Structures are given as structure tokens and as C-alpha cells.
Short mmCIF file of C-alpha atoms and ligand atoms in Angstrom, two decimals:
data_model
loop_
_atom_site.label_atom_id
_atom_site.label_comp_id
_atom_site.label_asym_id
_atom_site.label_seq_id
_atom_site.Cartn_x
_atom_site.Cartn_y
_atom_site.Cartn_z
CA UNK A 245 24.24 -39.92 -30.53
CA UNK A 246 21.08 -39.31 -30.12
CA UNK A 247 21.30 -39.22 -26.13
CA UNK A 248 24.28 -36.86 -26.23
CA UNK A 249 22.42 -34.30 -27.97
CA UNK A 250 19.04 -34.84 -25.48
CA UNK A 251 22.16 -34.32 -22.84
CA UNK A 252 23.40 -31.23 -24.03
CA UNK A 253 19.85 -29.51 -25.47
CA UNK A 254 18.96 -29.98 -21.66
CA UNK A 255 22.19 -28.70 -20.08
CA UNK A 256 21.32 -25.54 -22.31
CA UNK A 257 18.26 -25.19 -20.14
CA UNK A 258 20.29 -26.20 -17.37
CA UNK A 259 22.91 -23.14 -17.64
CA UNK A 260 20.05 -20.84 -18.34
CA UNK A 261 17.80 -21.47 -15.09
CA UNK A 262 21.31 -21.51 -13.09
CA UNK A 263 22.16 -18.01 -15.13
CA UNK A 264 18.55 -17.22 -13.62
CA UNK A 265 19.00 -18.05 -10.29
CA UNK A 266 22.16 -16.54 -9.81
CA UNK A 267 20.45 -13.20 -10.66
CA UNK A 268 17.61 -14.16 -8.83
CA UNK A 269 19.60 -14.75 -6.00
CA UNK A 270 20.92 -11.74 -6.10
CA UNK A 271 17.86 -9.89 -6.72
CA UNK A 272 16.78 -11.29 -3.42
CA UNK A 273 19.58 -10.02 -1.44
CA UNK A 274 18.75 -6.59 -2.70
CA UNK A 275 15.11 -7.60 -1.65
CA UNK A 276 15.66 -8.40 1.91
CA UNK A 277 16.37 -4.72 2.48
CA UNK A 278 13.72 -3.81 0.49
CA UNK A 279 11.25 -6.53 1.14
CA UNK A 280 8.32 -7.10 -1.28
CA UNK A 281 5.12 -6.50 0.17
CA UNK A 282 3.87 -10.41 -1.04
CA UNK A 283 7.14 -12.16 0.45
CA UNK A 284 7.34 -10.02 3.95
CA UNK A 285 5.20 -12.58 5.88
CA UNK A 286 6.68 -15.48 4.14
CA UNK A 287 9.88 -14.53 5.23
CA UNK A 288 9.53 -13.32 8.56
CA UNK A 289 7.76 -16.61 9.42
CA UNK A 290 11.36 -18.01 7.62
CA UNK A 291 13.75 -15.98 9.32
CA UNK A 292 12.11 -16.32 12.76
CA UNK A 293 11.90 -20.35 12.89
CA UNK A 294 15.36 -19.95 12.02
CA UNK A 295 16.59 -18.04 14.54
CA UNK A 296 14.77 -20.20 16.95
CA UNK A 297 15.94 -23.25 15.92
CA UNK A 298 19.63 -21.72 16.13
CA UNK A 299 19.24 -20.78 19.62
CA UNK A 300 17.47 -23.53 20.78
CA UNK A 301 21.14 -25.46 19.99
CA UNK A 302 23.41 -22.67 21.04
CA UNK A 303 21.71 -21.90 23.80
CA UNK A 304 24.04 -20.60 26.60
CA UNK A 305 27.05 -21.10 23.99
CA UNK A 306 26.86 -17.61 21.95
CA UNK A 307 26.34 -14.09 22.35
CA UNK A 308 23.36 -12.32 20.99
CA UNK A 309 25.38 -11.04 18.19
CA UNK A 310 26.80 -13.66 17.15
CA UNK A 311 23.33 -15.66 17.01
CA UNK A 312 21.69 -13.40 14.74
CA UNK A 313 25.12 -13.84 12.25
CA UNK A 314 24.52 -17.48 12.25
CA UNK A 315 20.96 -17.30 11.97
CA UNK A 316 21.50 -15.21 8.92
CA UNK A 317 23.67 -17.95 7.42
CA UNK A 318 21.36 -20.28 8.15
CA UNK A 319 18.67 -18.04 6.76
CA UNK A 320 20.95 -18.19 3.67
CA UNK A 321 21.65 -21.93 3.50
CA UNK A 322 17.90 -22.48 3.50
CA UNK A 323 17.10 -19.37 0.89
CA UNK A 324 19.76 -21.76 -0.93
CA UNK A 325 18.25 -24.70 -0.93
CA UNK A 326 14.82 -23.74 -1.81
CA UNK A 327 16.16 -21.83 -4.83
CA UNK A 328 18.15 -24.77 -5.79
CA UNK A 329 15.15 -26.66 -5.42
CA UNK A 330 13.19 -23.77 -7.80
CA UNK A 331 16.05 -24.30 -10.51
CA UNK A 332 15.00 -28.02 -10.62
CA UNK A 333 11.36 -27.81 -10.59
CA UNK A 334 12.01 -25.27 -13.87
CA UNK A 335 14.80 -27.72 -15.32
CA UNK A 336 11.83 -28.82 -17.75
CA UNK A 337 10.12 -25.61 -18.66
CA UNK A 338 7.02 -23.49 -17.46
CA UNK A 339 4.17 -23.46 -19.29
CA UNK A 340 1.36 -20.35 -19.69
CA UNK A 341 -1.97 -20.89 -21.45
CA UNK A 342 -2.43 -17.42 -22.12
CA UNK A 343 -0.12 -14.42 -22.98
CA UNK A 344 -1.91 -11.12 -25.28
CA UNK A 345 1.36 -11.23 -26.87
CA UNK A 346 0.70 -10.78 -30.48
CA UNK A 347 -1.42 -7.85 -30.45
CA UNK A 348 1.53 -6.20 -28.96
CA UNK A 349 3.73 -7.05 -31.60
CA UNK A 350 1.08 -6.09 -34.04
CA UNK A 351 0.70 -2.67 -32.27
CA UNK A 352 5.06 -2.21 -32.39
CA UNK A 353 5.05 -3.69 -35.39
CA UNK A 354 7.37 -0.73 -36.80
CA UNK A 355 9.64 -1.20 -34.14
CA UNK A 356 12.53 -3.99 -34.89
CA UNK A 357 13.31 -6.89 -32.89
CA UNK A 358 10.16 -6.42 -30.65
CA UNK A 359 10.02 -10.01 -29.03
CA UNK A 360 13.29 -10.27 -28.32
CA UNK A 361 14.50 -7.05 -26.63
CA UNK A 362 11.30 -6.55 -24.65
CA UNK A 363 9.79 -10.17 -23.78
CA UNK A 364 12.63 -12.45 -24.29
CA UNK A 365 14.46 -11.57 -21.42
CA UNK A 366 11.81 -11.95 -19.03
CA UNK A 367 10.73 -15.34 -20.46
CA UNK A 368 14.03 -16.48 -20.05
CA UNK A 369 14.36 -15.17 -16.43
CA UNK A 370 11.20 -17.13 -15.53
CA UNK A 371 12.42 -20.47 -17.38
CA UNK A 372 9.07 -20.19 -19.52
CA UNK A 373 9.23 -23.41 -21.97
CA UNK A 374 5.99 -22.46 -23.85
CA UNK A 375 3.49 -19.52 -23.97
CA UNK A 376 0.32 -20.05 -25.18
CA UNK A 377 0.15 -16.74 -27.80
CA UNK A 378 -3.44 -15.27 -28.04
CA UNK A 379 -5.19 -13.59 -31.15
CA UNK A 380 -7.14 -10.97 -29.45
CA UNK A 381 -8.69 -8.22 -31.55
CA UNK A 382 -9.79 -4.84 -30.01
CA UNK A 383 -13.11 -3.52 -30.88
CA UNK A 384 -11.68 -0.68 -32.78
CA UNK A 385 -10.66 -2.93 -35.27
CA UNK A 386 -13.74 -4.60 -35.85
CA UNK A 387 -15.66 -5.91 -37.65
CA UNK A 388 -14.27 -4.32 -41.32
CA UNK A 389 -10.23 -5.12 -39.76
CA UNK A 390 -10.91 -8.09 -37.26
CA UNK A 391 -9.59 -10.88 -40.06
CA UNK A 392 -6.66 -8.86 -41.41
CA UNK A 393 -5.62 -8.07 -38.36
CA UNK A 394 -5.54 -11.32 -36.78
CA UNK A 395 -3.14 -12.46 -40.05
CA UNK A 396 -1.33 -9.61 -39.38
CA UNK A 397 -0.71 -10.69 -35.44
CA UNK A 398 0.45 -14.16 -36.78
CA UNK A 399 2.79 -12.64 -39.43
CA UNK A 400 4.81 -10.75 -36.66
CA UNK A 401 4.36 -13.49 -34.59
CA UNK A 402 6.30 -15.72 -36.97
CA UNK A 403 8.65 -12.81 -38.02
CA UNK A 404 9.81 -11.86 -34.86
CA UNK A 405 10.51 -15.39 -33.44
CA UNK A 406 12.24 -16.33 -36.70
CA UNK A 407 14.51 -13.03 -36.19
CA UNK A 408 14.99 -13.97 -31.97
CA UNK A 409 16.52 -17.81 -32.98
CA UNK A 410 15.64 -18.51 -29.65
CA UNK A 411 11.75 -18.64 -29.99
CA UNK A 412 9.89 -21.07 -31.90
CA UNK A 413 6.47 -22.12 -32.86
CA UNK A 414 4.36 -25.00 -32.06
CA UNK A 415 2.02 -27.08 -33.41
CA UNK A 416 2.07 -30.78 -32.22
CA UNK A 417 2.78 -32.35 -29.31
CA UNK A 418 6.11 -33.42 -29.96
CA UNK A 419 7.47 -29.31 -30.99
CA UNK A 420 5.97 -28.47 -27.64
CA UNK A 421 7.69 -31.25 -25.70
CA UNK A 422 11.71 -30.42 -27.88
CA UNK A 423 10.70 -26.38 -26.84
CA UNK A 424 10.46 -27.38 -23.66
CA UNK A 425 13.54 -29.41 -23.58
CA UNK A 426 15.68 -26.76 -25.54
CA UNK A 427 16.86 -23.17 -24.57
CA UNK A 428 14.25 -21.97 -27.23
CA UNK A 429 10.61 -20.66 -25.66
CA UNK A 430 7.88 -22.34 -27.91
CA UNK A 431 4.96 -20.47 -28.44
CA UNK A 432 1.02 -22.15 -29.25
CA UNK A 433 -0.83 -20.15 -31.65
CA UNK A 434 -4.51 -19.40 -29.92
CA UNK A 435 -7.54 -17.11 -30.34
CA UNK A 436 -9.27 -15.06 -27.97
CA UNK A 437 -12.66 -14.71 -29.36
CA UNK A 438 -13.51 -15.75 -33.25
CA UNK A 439 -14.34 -12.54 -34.58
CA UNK A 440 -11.71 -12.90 -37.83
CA UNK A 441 -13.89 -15.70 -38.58
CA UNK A 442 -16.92 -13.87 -39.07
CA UNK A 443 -19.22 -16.19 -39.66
CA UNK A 444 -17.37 -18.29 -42.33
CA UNK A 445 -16.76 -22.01 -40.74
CA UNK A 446 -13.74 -22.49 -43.75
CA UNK A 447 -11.83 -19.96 -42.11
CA UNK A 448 -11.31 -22.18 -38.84
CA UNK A 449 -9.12 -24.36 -41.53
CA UNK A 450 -7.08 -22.03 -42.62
CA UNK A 451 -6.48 -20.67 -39.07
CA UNK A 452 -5.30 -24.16 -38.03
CA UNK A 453 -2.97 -24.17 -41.32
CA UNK A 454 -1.02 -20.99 -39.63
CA UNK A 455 -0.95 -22.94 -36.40
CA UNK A 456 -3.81 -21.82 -34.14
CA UNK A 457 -4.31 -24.35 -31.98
CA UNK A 458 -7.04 -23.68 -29.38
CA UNK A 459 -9.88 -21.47 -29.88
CA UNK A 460 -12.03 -19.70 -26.87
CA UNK A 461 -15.03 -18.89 -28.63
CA UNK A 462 -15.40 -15.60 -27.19
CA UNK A 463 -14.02 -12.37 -24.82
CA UNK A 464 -16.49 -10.42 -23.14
CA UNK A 465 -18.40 -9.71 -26.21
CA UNK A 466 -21.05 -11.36 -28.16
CA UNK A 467 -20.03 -12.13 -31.37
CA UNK A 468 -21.38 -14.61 -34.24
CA UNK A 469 -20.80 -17.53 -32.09
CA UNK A 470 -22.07 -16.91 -28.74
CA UNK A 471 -22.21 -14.43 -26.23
CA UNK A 472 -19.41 -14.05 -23.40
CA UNK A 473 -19.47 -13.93 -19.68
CA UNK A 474 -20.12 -10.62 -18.01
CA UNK A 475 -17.91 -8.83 -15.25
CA UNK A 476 -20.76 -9.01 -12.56
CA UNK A 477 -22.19 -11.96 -10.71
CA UNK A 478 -25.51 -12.60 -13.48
CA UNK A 479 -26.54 -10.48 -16.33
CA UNK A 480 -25.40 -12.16 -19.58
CA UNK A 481 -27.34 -13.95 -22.13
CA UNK A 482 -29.35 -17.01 -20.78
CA UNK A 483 -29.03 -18.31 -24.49
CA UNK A 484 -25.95 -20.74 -25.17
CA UNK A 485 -24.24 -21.07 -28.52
CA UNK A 486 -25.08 -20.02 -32.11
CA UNK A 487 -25.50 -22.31 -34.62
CA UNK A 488 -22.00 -21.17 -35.65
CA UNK A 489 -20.62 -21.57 -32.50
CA UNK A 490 -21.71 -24.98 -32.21
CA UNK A 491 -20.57 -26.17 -35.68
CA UNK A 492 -16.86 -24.55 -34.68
CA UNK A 493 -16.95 -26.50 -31.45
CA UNK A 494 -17.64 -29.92 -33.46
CA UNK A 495 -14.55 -28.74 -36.63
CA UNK A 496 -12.57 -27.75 -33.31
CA UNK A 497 -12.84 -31.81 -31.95
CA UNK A 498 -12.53 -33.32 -35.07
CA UNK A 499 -9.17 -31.11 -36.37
CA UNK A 500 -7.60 -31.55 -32.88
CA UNK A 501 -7.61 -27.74 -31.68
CA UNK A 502 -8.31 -27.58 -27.96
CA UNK A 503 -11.95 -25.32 -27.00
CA UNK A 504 -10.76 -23.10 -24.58
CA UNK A 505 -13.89 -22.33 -22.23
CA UNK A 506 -12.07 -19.33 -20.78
CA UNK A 507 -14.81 -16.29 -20.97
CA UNK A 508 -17.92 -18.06 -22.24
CA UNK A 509 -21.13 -17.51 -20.65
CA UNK A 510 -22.96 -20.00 -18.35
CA UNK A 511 -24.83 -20.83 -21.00
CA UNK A 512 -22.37 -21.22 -23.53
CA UNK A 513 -20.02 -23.04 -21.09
CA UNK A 514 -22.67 -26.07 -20.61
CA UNK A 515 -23.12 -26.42 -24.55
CA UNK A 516 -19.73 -26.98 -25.26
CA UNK A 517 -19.82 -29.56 -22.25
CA UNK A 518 -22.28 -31.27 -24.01
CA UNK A 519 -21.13 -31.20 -27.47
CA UNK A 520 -17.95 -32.22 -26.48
CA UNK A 521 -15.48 -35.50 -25.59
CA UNK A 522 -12.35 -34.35 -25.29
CA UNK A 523 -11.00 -32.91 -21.56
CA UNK A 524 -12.39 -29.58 -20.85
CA UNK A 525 -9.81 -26.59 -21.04
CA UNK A 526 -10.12 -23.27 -19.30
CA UNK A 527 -6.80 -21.32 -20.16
CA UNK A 528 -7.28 -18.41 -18.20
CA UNK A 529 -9.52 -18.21 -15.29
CA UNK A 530 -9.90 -17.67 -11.04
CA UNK A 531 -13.03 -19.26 -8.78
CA UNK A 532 -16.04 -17.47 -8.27
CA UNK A 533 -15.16 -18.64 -5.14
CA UNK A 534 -12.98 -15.59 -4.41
CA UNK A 535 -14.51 -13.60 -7.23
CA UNK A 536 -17.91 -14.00 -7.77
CA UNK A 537 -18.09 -12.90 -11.38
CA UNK A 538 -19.31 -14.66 -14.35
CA UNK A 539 -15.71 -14.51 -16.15
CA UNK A 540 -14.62 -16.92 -13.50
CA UNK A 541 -15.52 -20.47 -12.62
CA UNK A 542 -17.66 -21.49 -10.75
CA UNK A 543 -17.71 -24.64 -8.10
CA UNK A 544 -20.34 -26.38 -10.74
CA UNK A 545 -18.06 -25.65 -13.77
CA UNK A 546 -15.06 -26.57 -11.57
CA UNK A 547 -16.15 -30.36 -11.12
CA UNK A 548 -17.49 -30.61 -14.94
CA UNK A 549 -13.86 -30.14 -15.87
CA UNK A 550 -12.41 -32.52 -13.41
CA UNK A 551 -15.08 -34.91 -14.39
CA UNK A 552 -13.28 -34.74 -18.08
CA UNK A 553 -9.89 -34.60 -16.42
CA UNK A 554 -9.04 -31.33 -17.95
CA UNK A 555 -7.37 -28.46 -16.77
CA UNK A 556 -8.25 -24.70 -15.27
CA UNK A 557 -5.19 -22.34 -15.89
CA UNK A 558 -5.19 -19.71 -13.14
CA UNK A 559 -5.20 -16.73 -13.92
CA UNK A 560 -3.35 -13.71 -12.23
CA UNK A 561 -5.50 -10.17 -13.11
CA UNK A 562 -8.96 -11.74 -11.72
CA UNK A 563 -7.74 -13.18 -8.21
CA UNK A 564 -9.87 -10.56 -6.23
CA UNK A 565 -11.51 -7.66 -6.40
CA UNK A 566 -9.92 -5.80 -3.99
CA UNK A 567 -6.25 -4.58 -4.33
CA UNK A 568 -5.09 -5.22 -1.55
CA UNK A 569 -6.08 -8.70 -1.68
CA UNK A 570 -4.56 -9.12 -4.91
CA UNK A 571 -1.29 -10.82 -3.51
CA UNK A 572 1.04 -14.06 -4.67
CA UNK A 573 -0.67 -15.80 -1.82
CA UNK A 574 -4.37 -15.20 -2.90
CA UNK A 575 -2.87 -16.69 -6.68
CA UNK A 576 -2.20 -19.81 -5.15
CA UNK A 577 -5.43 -19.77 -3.02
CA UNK A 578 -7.31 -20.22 -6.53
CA UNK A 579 -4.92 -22.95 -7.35
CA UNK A 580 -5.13 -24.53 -3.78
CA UNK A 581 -9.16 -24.41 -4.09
CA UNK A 582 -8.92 -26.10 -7.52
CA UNK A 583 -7.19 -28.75 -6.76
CA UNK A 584 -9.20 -29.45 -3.78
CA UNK A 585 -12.28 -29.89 -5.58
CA UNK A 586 -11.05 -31.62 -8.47
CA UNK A 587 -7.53 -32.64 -7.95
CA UNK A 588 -3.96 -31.45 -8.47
CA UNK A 589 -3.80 -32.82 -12.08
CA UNK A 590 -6.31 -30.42 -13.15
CA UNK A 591 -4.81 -27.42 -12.33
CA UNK A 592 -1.99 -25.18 -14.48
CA UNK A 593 -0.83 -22.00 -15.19
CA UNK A 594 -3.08 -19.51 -17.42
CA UNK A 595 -1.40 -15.98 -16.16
CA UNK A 596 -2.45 -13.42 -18.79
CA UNK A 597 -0.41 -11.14 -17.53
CA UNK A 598 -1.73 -7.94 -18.27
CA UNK A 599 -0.02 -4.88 -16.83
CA UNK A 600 2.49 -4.04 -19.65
CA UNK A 601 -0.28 -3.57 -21.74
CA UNK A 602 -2.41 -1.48 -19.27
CA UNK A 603 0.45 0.51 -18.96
CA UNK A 604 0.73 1.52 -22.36
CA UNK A 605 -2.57 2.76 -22.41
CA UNK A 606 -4.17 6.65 -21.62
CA UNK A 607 -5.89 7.54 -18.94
CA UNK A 608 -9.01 7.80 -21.47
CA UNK A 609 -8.81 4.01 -22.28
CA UNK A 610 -8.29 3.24 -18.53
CA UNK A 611 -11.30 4.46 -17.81
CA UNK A 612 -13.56 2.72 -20.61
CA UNK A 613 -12.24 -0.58 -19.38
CA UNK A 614 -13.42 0.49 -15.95
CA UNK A 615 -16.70 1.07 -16.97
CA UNK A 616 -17.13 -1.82 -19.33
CA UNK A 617 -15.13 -4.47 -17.85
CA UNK A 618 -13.48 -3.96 -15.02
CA UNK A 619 -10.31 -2.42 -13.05
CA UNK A 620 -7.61 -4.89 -13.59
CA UNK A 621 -5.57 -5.57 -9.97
CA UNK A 622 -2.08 -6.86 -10.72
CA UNK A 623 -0.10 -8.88 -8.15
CA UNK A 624 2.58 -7.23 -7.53
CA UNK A 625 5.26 -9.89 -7.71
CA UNK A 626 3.10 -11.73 -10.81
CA UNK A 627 3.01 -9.57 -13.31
CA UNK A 628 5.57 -10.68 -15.74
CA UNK A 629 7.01 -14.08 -17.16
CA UNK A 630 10.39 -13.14 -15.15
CA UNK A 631 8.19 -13.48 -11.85
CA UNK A 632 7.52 -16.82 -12.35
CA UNK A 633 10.22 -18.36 -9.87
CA UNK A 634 8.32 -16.46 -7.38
CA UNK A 635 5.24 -18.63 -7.81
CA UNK A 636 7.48 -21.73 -7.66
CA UNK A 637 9.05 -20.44 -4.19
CA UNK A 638 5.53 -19.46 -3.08
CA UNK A 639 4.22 -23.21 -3.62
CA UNK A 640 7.36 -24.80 -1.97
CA UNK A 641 6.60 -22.69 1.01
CA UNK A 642 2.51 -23.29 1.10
CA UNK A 643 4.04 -27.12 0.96
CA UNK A 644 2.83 -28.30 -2.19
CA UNK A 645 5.02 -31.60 -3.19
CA UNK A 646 7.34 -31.55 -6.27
CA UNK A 647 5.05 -33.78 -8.25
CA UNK A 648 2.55 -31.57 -7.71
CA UNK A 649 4.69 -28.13 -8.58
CA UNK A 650 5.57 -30.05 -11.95
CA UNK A 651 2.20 -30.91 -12.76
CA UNK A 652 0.90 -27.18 -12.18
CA UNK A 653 3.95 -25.92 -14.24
CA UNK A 654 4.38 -28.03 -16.57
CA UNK A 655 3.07 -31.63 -16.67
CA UNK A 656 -0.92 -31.09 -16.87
CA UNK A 657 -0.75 -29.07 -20.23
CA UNK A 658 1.17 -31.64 -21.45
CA UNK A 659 -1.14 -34.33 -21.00
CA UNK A 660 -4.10 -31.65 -22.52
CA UNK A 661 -1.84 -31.66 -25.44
CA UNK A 662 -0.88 -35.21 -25.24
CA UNK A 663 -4.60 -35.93 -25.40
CA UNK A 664 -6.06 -32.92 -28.36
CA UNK A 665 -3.41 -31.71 -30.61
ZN1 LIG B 994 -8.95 -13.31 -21.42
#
């Protein structure tokens, strides 16, 4: 009994990737004639080995025309089997660290049915099995707002999902691994930056009673905990953790809610290395390497977290900080470097994808961001949950192996989750 329903929850996932692919596939014939910038040198190199290898065994046999028609099956019959072997690799669900997905819903929150007309379908098109949900309170809210409006984000958060039927939230190990396996997307509560805690440790309880499950202590800001990592190579606060932030990081270990080092300063970053047991998580991050701000990780910070076998989500706004090296290929650059330093099983998916919020915004708040932050580049074939089969693609074609696709998709979160929560 018991078998036949783990059969059919996972043909449910089955039907929906091959739904997926199917209109993938299609997408992509459309594409060919209007190629992506990010897959035209992929695919040239693809359609020219091709055509190669076809002539070099009709050679003599066929006219011109008639290679380039077989070439383009063959073209077809190998676009085939690599999106077959996409479908697979998402069989089991993708996993994303880090998604500003409440404060959206907040934001609409007088709209209906949100989460499911205007996320839904591109978390389904990208086979995404759970999204890590992030609290994330703007500074116009704060500090009077910053606590009721983080229970607010986790009301619609539960609301909408209940009203979808086909999301659901997690909070152990075991709801994250039947999400995965089911047609439903899971989401795990987290919080960008502890501002609606204030400075009141009992509050970190009754966040973990809603379901917040990892905690970075800070965005860009400094708040009552510690003091976050700039936009700019040096500059932030040589000084570490608060006292606060220190006693959060020790109630974050002993209630089993993961310390997400995403955004901390240098400082900060080494405190919680040393205060801590567990393996080191960075949701949301790129190398300094290619982006030599403090946001990002660098080499040093790398190698602490494979030291603790943990795991660096990459992240898909901060890959460069030029535009036009802001490409698909770049993404996987940061995940290539990674896992040369430290290994593939400490690498995963952290995209924050970004753009449909940017895009909301007016020219006005644009521009403060510019000044303050920075100017967000988007890849242009990343920059929503339903691009995610383009990653997997991408990967296959760079020649990572599919133990190592599943691990960056799926499998390393699971053993950060295995291992906290
Ligand atoms: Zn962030």
C-alpha cells in the first residue's frame, strides 16, 4: 500500500516535468529562430559538431541539402535526449535557498490568489520541489512596523498556499523530503535580517513556532545583532557580532534552525564560525572571485565552509558586475569555482531571483538602490523559477556528471537539512 502511493505521488511529479518539457520543448523550437543571447554559443558549438559528424559518414553519399535536413534531425535527436535527460535530473525536485517571496505577497496582499496565479506556474515549469521563503523587511517599515510586518508576511504566506492546494509548508526534514516527492512545492520559512526581533531573544521562539527555520542575521544593514557586508571590496565594520547576535547564533544551534551566513560582514562571518558546530550555510551568495565585494565569499570563507561540509547556494543577481558578463555561463562559473575549492557536495542553488521585484519598482527607488547598494544585473535566461531547466541543460553541456547535477539541485540541501532541522 504504502509503495503504491510513493508510486503514484512520484508519477504526479513525473507527468508534471514531462507537461514541462513538452512546453519547454516547444519553447525551444520557437527559440532556435530567435536564439537567446546565453544559449547562442552553446548551440552553435551543438549544431556544428553535428553537422560534422553527419558528413563525416555521408560523405560523398548526399547532397548539401539533404545534409543539413539530417543534421537538423540529428540536432533534434540530441536536443531530445538532453531534455529527456533534464526531465530526470528534476524527477526529484529543485531546491532554492532563497526566494523574497513573502514580502511580495505582503505588498499584493489585497489581491486574491497571489501565489498561485503569478508564481505557481513558473515553479511548476522549473520542477521547483522547495523554495526557501525569506522574511525580508524594507527600511520603510522599520523599526515601529519591522515585527508586525514580518507576522504579516507569514500570515499570507500560510494563506495563500493553503488557498493554491498545491503549495505547502515545511518544517522538518521529513515535510521537505514528501514536498519534494509530491506535485506540491514546499516552501522553508527563513529570515533575511532579524530586525522583527528587535532585540528580544524570546522572539526567536516564537518565530520557530510559525516555522522559520534558518535565520541570516543580517542584509546590508546593521541592526541589533551585527553589522552586514558592504557592496564594495572593504569598508564595513571591523567589529563582529553583538552580544545579541551571538546569543541568537547559540538559541539558533540548540533549536535546530540553520545560521544562514549569507550577507554578514567579515567580521561577523568568522564569529559565527567560531561559535558554531553545525555545517556552515550560505543561502545566497557568488565568489569574490568574480566579484570582489564583501556580500560575496571569499576564497578564505569558501574553504571554512567546506571544512564544515556545508553548503554555498549560488546566487544569480551578484555573478558580475558587468552586464554583459552577467550570462547562464558566468552562473555556473561560481558554481564550477566552488566546487573546485571545496568540492561538489558543497555547492547548491541559492537564486534570489530578483527582477520581478525590481520591476515593480519606480524609477525613484531604482535609483536609491543604485546608490546604496548596488545595480542589480539579471541573467537573462535566470531570472525566474521557470528558467531553471536552463541551468540543468547548461551543466549537462559544461559536463558536470548526474550525481553531481543532483547534488547541486537537490541532494546537498538535503543533507544541510538532514543534519540541522
Ligand atoms: Zn539577500
Amino acid at each position: 500500500m504504502t509503495r503504491l502511493r510513493r508510486t503514484s505521488v512520484s508519477n504526479h511529479r513525473s507527468d508534471r516535468v514531462f507537461r514541462r518539457v513538452l512546453f519547454d520543448r516547444a519553447r525551444d523550437h520557437f527559440a532556435f529562430f530567435n536564439l537567446d543571447p546565453g544559449l547562442v554559443a552553446a548551440r552553435s558549438d551543438l549544431d556544428f559538431s553535428l553537422v560534422r559528424d553527419h558528413s563525416s559518414k555521408t560523405k560523398g553519399l548526399c547532397a548539401h541539402g539533404f545534409d543539413r535536413c539530417a543534421a537538423s534531425d540529428a540536432v533534434m535527436k540530441s536536443k531530445e535526449s538532453i531534455e529527456t535527460q533534464v526531465e530526470r535530473l528534476h524527477t526529484g525536485g529543485l531546491i532554492d535557498m532563497h526566494f523574497d517571496l513573502p514580502m511580495d505577497l505582503y505588498e499584493k496582499r489585497r489581491r486574491p490568489n497571489v501565489l498561485a496565479a503569478e508564481f505557481l506556474p513558473e515553479f511548476e515549469a522549473g520542477g521547483m520541489g522547495m523554495i526557501g521563503a525569506a522574511i525580508y523587511i524594507e527600511d520603510r517599515y522599520l523599526p515601529e512596523r519591522g515585527l508586525q510586518v514580518a507576522l504579516d508576511q507569514i500570515a499570507r504566506l500560510y494563506t495563500e498556499a493553503e488557498q493554491s492546494k498545491r503549495c505547502v509548508i515545511c518544517r522538518t526534514r521529513d515535510e521537505i523530503s514528501r514536498a519534494l516527492n509530491s506535485k506540491q512545492t514546499g516552501f522553508l520559512i527563513t529570515m533575511e535580517g532579524v530586525e522583527p526581533l528587535g532585540d528580544d531573544l524570546d522572539l526567536l521562539r516564537a518565530f520557530y513556532e510559525l516555522g522559520v527555520r534558518a535565520i541570516g542575521l543580517t542584509h546590508a544593514r546593521t541592526n541589533a545583532a551585527g553589522f552586514g557586508g558592504i557592496f564594495a571590496a572593504s569598508g564595513s565594520s571591523p567589529e563582529g557580532l553583538t552580544p545579541f547576535g551571538r546569543e541568537l547564533v547559540r538559541e539558533c544551534e540548540r533549536l535546530g534552525v540553520i545560521v544562514d551566513l549569507a550577507h554578514i560582514n567579515p567580521a561577523g562571518f568568522k564569529e559565527i564560525v567560531d561559535l558554531t558546530t553545525k555545517p556552515l550555510v550560505v543561502s545566497h551568495t557568488n565568489a569574490r572571485k568574480f566579484y570582489d565585494v564583501e556580500r560575496n565569499i571569499s576564497d578564505e570563507q569558501i574553504k571554512m565552509v567546506g571544512q564544515r561540509r556545508g553548503v554555498i547556494g549560488i546566487n544569480s543577481v551578484l555573478v558580475s558586475p558587468a552586464q554583459k558578463e552577467t550570462t547562464l555561463d558566468c552562473y555556473v562559473d561560481h558554481i564550477e569555482y566552488v566546487a573546485g575549492l571545496i568540492g561538489i557536495d558543497c555547492v547548491g542553488i541559492g537564486f534570489d531571483f530578483f527582477e520581478f521585484i525590481y520591476r515593480q519598482w519606480p524609477e525613484s527607488k531604482k535609483k536609491w538602490m543604485a546608490e546604496k547598494l548596488t545595480t542589480p544585473h539579471f541573467i537573462p535566461d535566470l531570472t525566474n523559477h521557470s528558467h531553471a531547466p536552463n541551468l540543468t541543460r547548461k551543466l549537462i553541456e559544461r559536463g558536470f556528471t548526474d550525481d553531481g547535477i543532483e547534488k547541486i539541485l537537490r541532494g546537498n540541501w538535503m543533507r544541510i537539512f538532514d543534519e540541522i532541522l
